[in-house]
């Protein structure tokens, strides 16, 4: 029976089938049109869905409240305005945008240094004393009481900015509330004095946990993680195709050069084991090259270099194992499936650019298991938070181990099933 794409009369003619004959066949359009259209639609929805309006999705951003105010005599009695302000902010919880955590100074610094807090609002020691001096001041320009906003750029520039904005808003509201009390207590104050008393507090913004100047404002962790995932994903696909060419199950075409090797009799399971072994071996090289390019050549701020390489190697190798397992299970569309698993769904749910607390619930759910979130937490802990276990490094190691085990189990289960059913790979035939 003749093929509608390649009629027998055209096979003997130099040049073969004309492009128009192929393009007029509707069957050749169906698969690529459906797959490409669906992939582009999903890409658009997933990528843009998490960034359209992060302010609207802000939910329980972790922010510390600290008071070290020693108190002072105000209006004839001992007063602690610092405690009063922090208690008021913590109970207000406007819109549930922030998860206020009332801590002492040491605990707050510890949580800033481990990335558990995105920022801190701190009441200094002399706050009440400054307010008392302001009320009784005779000088033209008395010193204003101060509230300190501490940022944490290591959690990402956007997350730190969100926390800083919430803190400054809370501080301003506290100032206005305090101002109502002060103006009521000083009815005879002059016009300029009343303006000062109505909004008495000044807000200073400081870095609570500094990171290096060559840290991309807290974004190098994201891009470094992306490089690790891309190295594993891209390497897995290149290795898969290279092994198939070497074993004779796929042709190699580079420009006008075409290669077809003799078919090597080997089952699916053994082929997958070969690809896995090569992915792990090459991951040791690629993770080192990433470090060479980023840290040595470009000067990215990084410490714990040996740990960074070991973590990078394990992360890249695990992504490679997963890519190979998916390709072995899904065949021709395996690369598309693995792209969605490791890239499309992983990037918007990583939490390394837009914090998870500013993402819709669907993306927060994806972040429970998607690789970019797990690996990004580990890289961030190593680069910015002195490789602290509680900064996300322990979770990252656990998830790497689980992911590697799942990849091995899934790949072996799929290929073993195909081999038992006699679903051997087709040998290419010459047309």
XYZ file of C-alpha atoms in Angstrom:
431
model
C 0.000 0.000 0.000
C 1.400 3.404 -0.917
C 1.990 6.124 1.658
C 0.131 9.432 1.287
C 3.335 11.216 2.287
C 5.705 9.443 -0.087
C 3.979 8.014 -3.225
C 5.880 5.194 -5.003
C 6.197 7.260 -8.143
C 8.240 9.848 -6.267
C 10.651 7.421 -4.641
C 12.553 6.795 -7.834
C 12.706 10.427 -8.796
C 15.819 12.448 -7.745
C 14.928 14.641 -4.814
C 12.020 12.467 -3.717
C 8.765 13.957 -2.464
C 8.081 17.654 -3.008
C 7.469 19.843 0.106
C 3.991 20.741 -1.079
C 2.945 17.092 -1.161
C 4.004 16.611 2.442
C 2.429 19.847 3.672
C -0.910 18.982 2.064
C -1.139 15.837 4.169
C -3.164 16.788 7.309
C -1.726 13.925 9.348
C 1.737 15.463 9.381
C 0.319 18.609 11.008
C -1.686 16.995 13.783
C 0.892 15.892 16.354
C 3.278 18.893 16.251
C 0.423 21.407 16.149
C -1.352 19.943 19.181
C 1.809 19.399 21.238
C 3.408 22.774 20.489
C 0.169 24.687 21.063
C -0.513 22.921 24.359
C 3.076 23.389 25.541
C 3.073 27.117 24.737
C -0.295 27.628 26.438
C 0.868 25.858 29.597
C 4.203 27.693 29.555
C 2.382 31.022 29.404
C -0.008 30.113 32.208
C 2.630 28.689 34.545
C 5.313 31.347 34.016
C 3.061 34.408 34.136
C 0.634 33.065 36.727
C 3.074 33.535 39.569
C 4.339 37.024 38.720
C 1.251 38.969 37.637
C 0.402 40.420 41.063
C 2.622 39.170 43.916
C 1.385 41.906 46.281
C -2.119 40.451 46.128
C -0.844 37.050 47.244
C 1.364 38.182 50.119
C 0.646 35.774 52.953
C 2.427 35.483 56.287
C 5.821 36.861 55.341
C 8.134 35.960 58.273
C 9.202 39.204 59.985
C 10.732 39.668 63.413
C 9.623 42.147 66.075
C 12.291 43.092 68.602
C 12.270 45.557 71.439
C 15.256 46.345 73.631
C 13.649 49.511 74.986
C 14.687 50.144 78.593
C 11.658 52.344 79.274
C 11.553 55.750 80.952
C 9.338 58.029 83.004
C 6.669 59.527 80.755
C 3.810 61.684 82.061
C 4.831 60.916 85.609
C 4.946 57.120 85.394
C 7.336 54.389 84.227
C 6.488 53.480 80.636
C 7.769 50.929 78.110
C 6.643 52.213 74.715
C 8.728 49.599 72.881
C 6.735 46.704 74.289
C 3.491 48.553 73.696
C 4.352 49.170 70.029
C 5.512 45.610 69.269
C 2.453 44.110 70.973
C 0.174 46.395 68.973
C 1.809 45.510 65.638
C 1.772 41.783 66.368
C -1.925 41.725 67.239
C -3.052 44.020 64.404
C -2.055 41.503 61.659
C -3.605 43.636 58.924
C -4.440 41.435 55.946
C -2.267 38.626 57.312
C 0.540 39.796 55.028
C 3.134 39.288 57.729
C 3.803 36.546 60.209
C 5.103 38.691 63.078
C 7.499 36.911 65.420
C 8.253 38.628 68.719
C 11.840 37.726 69.584
C 14.740 38.953 71.603
C 17.640 40.553 69.743
C 19.878 37.453 69.773
C 17.144 35.162 68.428
C 16.244 37.657 65.710
C 19.865 37.953 64.559
C 20.131 34.154 64.551
C 17.036 33.795 62.374
C 18.210 36.544 60.020
C 21.507 34.671 59.665
C 19.693 31.450 58.761
C 17.200 32.987 56.340
C 14.174 32.274 58.520
C 13.298 35.963 58.776
C 12.935 38.273 55.781
C 13.358 41.352 57.923
C 13.135 42.756 61.465
C 11.510 45.805 63.018
C 13.540 46.784 66.076
C 12.760 49.259 68.852
C 16.075 50.599 70.234
C 17.049 50.904 73.885
C 16.406 54.631 74.251
C 13.081 54.803 72.433
C 10.857 55.731 75.396
C 13.536 58.046 76.740
C 13.677 59.824 73.366
C 9.908 60.244 73.335
C 9.985 61.650 76.865
C 12.739 64.095 75.865
C 10.746 65.102 72.798
C 7.647 65.925 74.855
C 9.568 68.088 77.309
C 12.044 69.537 74.811
C 12.724 73.233 74.815
C 15.147 73.111 71.887
C 13.929 74.102 68.433
C 14.908 70.801 66.839
C 14.911 68.019 69.451
C 16.180 64.557 68.516
C 13.395 62.323 67.211
C 12.880 58.750 68.488
C 13.902 56.072 66.006
C 12.648 52.666 64.881
C 15.107 50.420 63.016
C 14.152 48.329 59.983
C 16.631 45.521 59.348
C 16.703 43.908 55.910
C 17.902 40.471 54.841
C 19.133 40.566 51.217
C 20.175 36.920 51.395
C 16.550 35.795 51.063
C 16.309 37.629 47.734
C 15.947 41.271 46.829
C 12.180 41.087 46.329
C 11.491 39.185 49.564
C 13.663 41.608 51.516
C 11.949 44.558 49.826
C 8.493 43.218 50.713
C 9.532 42.846 54.351
C 11.099 46.311 54.421
C 7.939 47.882 53.007
C 5.719 46.115 55.545
C 8.049 47.131 58.370
C 8.170 50.770 57.307
C 4.393 50.882 56.966
C 3.963 49.376 60.434
C 6.490 51.833 61.883
C 4.713 54.794 60.291
C 1.338 53.662 61.652
C 2.876 53.217 65.102
C 4.283 56.748 64.865
C 0.891 58.212 63.990
C -0.784 56.299 66.806
C 1.841 57.497 69.261
C 1.450 61.014 67.877
C -2.248 61.092 68.823
C -1.318 60.401 72.436
C 1.470 62.988 72.490
C -0.560 65.814 70.926
C -3.396 65.137 73.365
C -0.918 65.387 76.247
C 0.520 68.714 75.001
C -2.461 70.911 74.055
C -0.445 74.125 74.399
C 2.325 73.151 71.977
C 3.196 75.534 69.151
C 2.353 74.754 65.529
C 5.762 73.302 64.544
C 5.935 71.355 67.789
C 2.476 69.892 67.210
C 3.486 68.769 63.724
C 6.505 67.032 65.180
C 4.487 65.417 67.964
C 1.832 64.234 65.485
C 4.376 62.044 63.656
C 7.356 61.822 66.012
C 9.195 58.694 64.915
C 11.882 58.500 62.249
C 12.589 55.171 60.558
C 16.074 54.019 59.642
C 16.721 51.114 57.279
C 19.807 48.978 57.856
C 21.085 45.647 56.542
C 20.405 43.057 59.207
C 22.411 40.239 57.604
C 24.847 41.522 54.954
C 25.930 39.493 51.941
C 28.825 40.058 49.554
C 28.889 42.789 46.938
C 29.240 40.101 44.253
C 26.036 38.317 45.244
C 23.717 39.857 42.682
C 21.528 41.475 45.376
C 20.652 37.980 46.546
C 20.003 36.557 43.057
C 23.209 34.583 42.488
C 21.686 31.662 44.408
C 18.819 31.514 41.897
C 21.039 31.643 38.833
C 23.529 29.175 40.292
C 20.693 26.750 41.001
C 19.338 27.266 37.500
C 22.754 26.380 36.078
C 22.821 23.149 38.087
C 19.347 22.143 36.901
C 20.108 23.047 33.285
C 23.381 21.103 33.412
C 21.568 17.993 34.628
C 18.610 18.392 32.276
C 20.581 19.326 29.164
C 23.317 16.816 29.923
C 20.757 14.058 30.409
C 19.175 14.695 27.018
C 22.497 14.996 25.190
C 23.800 11.813 26.826
C 20.572 9.953 26.016
C 20.802 10.868 22.349
C 24.531 10.149 22.210
C 24.122 6.678 23.697
C 21.270 5.883 21.303
C 23.455 6.931 18.367
C 26.388 4.896 19.668
C 24.237 1.784 20.088
C 22.681 2.145 16.651
C 19.142 3.033 17.771
C 19.268 6.585 16.409
C 20.973 8.337 13.528
C 23.430 11.184 13.904
C 23.183 14.191 11.603
C 25.556 17.138 11.877
C 25.035 19.431 8.909
C 25.416 17.321 5.771
C 27.148 14.468 7.624
C 24.999 11.490 8.476
C 26.056 8.529 10.612
C 24.254 5.251 11.248
C 26.052 2.731 13.421
C 25.446 -1.010 13.628
C 22.760 -1.961 16.136
C 24.079 -3.323 19.442
C 21.756 -5.958 20.951
C 20.907 -4.557 24.386
C 17.667 -4.218 26.316
C 16.091 -1.070 27.682
C 17.150 -1.580 31.293
C 20.828 -1.972 30.492
C 20.692 1.006 28.157
C 19.237 3.119 30.954
C 21.974 1.985 33.364
C 24.602 3.096 30.839
C 22.950 6.514 30.542
C 22.704 6.867 34.316
C 26.374 6.032 34.791
C 27.406 8.584 32.184
C 25.126 11.258 33.690
C 26.701 10.819 37.131
C 30.255 10.825 35.757
C 29.743 13.912 33.591
C 27.957 15.721 36.454
C 31.238 15.685 38.373
C 32.823 17.621 35.504
C 29.979 20.048 34.786
C 29.502 21.005 38.449
C 33.199 21.824 38.617
C 32.989 23.903 35.441
C 30.057 25.864 36.861
C 32.148 26.692 39.921
C 35.115 27.621 37.746
C 33.048 30.007 35.627
C 31.028 31.570 38.449
C 33.432 31.721 41.383
C 36.898 31.819 39.807
C 36.327 33.700 36.554
C 33.338 35.920 37.386
C 34.147 36.376 41.076
C 30.774 35.412 42.582
C 30.981 35.633 46.377
C 31.074 32.080 47.726
C 32.512 30.230 50.680
C 32.560 26.549 51.688
C 33.765 25.765 48.170
C 34.295 22.062 48.757
C 30.762 21.708 50.137
C 29.424 23.801 47.268
C 31.015 21.459 44.724
C 29.768 18.299 46.468
C 26.256 19.720 46.696
C 26.381 20.903 43.062
C 27.553 17.481 41.892
C 24.800 15.644 43.770
C 22.159 18.106 42.544
C 23.232 17.915 38.896
C 23.562 14.138 38.995
C 20.100 13.754 40.507
C 18.504 15.921 37.829
C 20.344 13.818 35.222
C 19.043 10.592 36.765
C 15.501 11.934 36.702
C 15.780 13.144 33.115
C 17.059 9.772 31.936
C 14.306 7.914 33.799
C 11.581 10.106 32.282
C 13.049 9.767 28.787
C 13.220 5.984 29.148
C 9.622 5.794 30.341
C 8.008 8.227 27.905
C 10.164 7.749 24.814
C 9.843 10.427 22.149
C 7.975 12.930 24.325
C 10.248 12.285 27.306
C 12.255 15.442 26.713
C 9.063 17.515 26.786
C 7.856 15.829 29.978
C 11.199 16.305 31.723
C 11.276 19.940 30.603
C 7.986 20.531 32.401
C 9.173 18.677 35.522
C 12.586 20.314 35.840
C 12.108 23.702 34.149
C 8.544 24.823 33.444
C 6.979 23.958 36.803
C 10.193 24.368 38.786
C 11.167 27.946 37.928
C 8.015 29.810 39.049
C 7.775 27.727 42.239
C 11.431 28.037 43.215
C 10.912 30.849 45.727
C 14.328 32.269 44.889
C 13.092 35.265 42.874
C 9.547 35.847 44.132
C 9.142 34.496 47.685
C 6.703 31.636 48.171
C 4.670 33.853 50.508
C 3.888 36.105 47.507
C 2.836 33.272 45.157
C -0.618 31.761 44.584
C -1.388 28.570 46.498
C -0.815 26.311 43.489
C 2.830 27.361 43.278
C 3.321 26.942 47.018
C 2.036 23.388 46.591
C 4.460 22.772 43.722
C 7.308 24.039 45.900
C 6.844 21.079 48.248
C 8.468 18.743 45.703
C 9.682 20.688 42.659
C 13.513 20.523 42.411
C 14.343 24.206 42.033
C 12.840 24.990 45.436
C 14.819 22.251 47.174
C 18.124 22.906 45.413
C 17.737 26.681 45.641
C 17.397 26.453 49.411
C 20.621 24.464 49.642
C 22.605 26.786 47.372
C 21.290 29.852 49.202
C 22.291 28.357 52.557
C 25.830 27.717 51.321
C 26.308 31.060 49.560
C 24.641 33.460 52.011
C 24.023 31.764 55.357
C 27.317 30.093 56.231
C 26.042 26.634 55.192
C 23.719 26.469 58.211
C 21.637 23.308 58.322
C 18.511 25.189 59.431
C 18.845 27.644 56.529
C 17.556 25.015 54.104
C 20.619 22.825 53.608
C 19.289 19.834 55.549
C 16.005 19.868 53.643
C 17.908 20.109 50.360
C 20.038 17.039 51.148
C 16.984 15.029 52.190
C 15.087 15.946 49.019
C 18.098 15.131 46.827
C 18.255 11.650 48.379
C 14.504 11.114 47.920
C 14.596 12.363 44.321
C 17.527 10.122 43.410
C 15.791 7.078 44.907
C 12.536 7.883 43.062
C 14.371 8.369 39.763
C 16.127 5.010 40.086
C 12.948 3.205 41.122
C 10.803 4.799 38.402
C 13.338 4.231 35.628
C 13.995 0.603 36.534
C 10.274 -0.123 36.936
C 9.429 1.339 33.517
C 12.249 -0.285 31.540
C 11.899 -3.639 33.307
C 8.205 -3.672 32.450
C 8.913 -2.918 28.798
C 11.566 -5.651 28.657
C 9.301 -8.252 30.268
C 6.537 -7.426 27.808
C 8.919 -7.807 24.883
C 8.537 -4.146 23.904
C 12.007 -3.940 22.442
C 13.280 -0.825 20.754
C 12.657 -0.635 17.019
C 15.724 -0.984 14.796
C 15.947 1.812 12.200
C 15.313 0.586 8.670
C 16.570 2.073 5.455
C 13.730 3.625 3.458
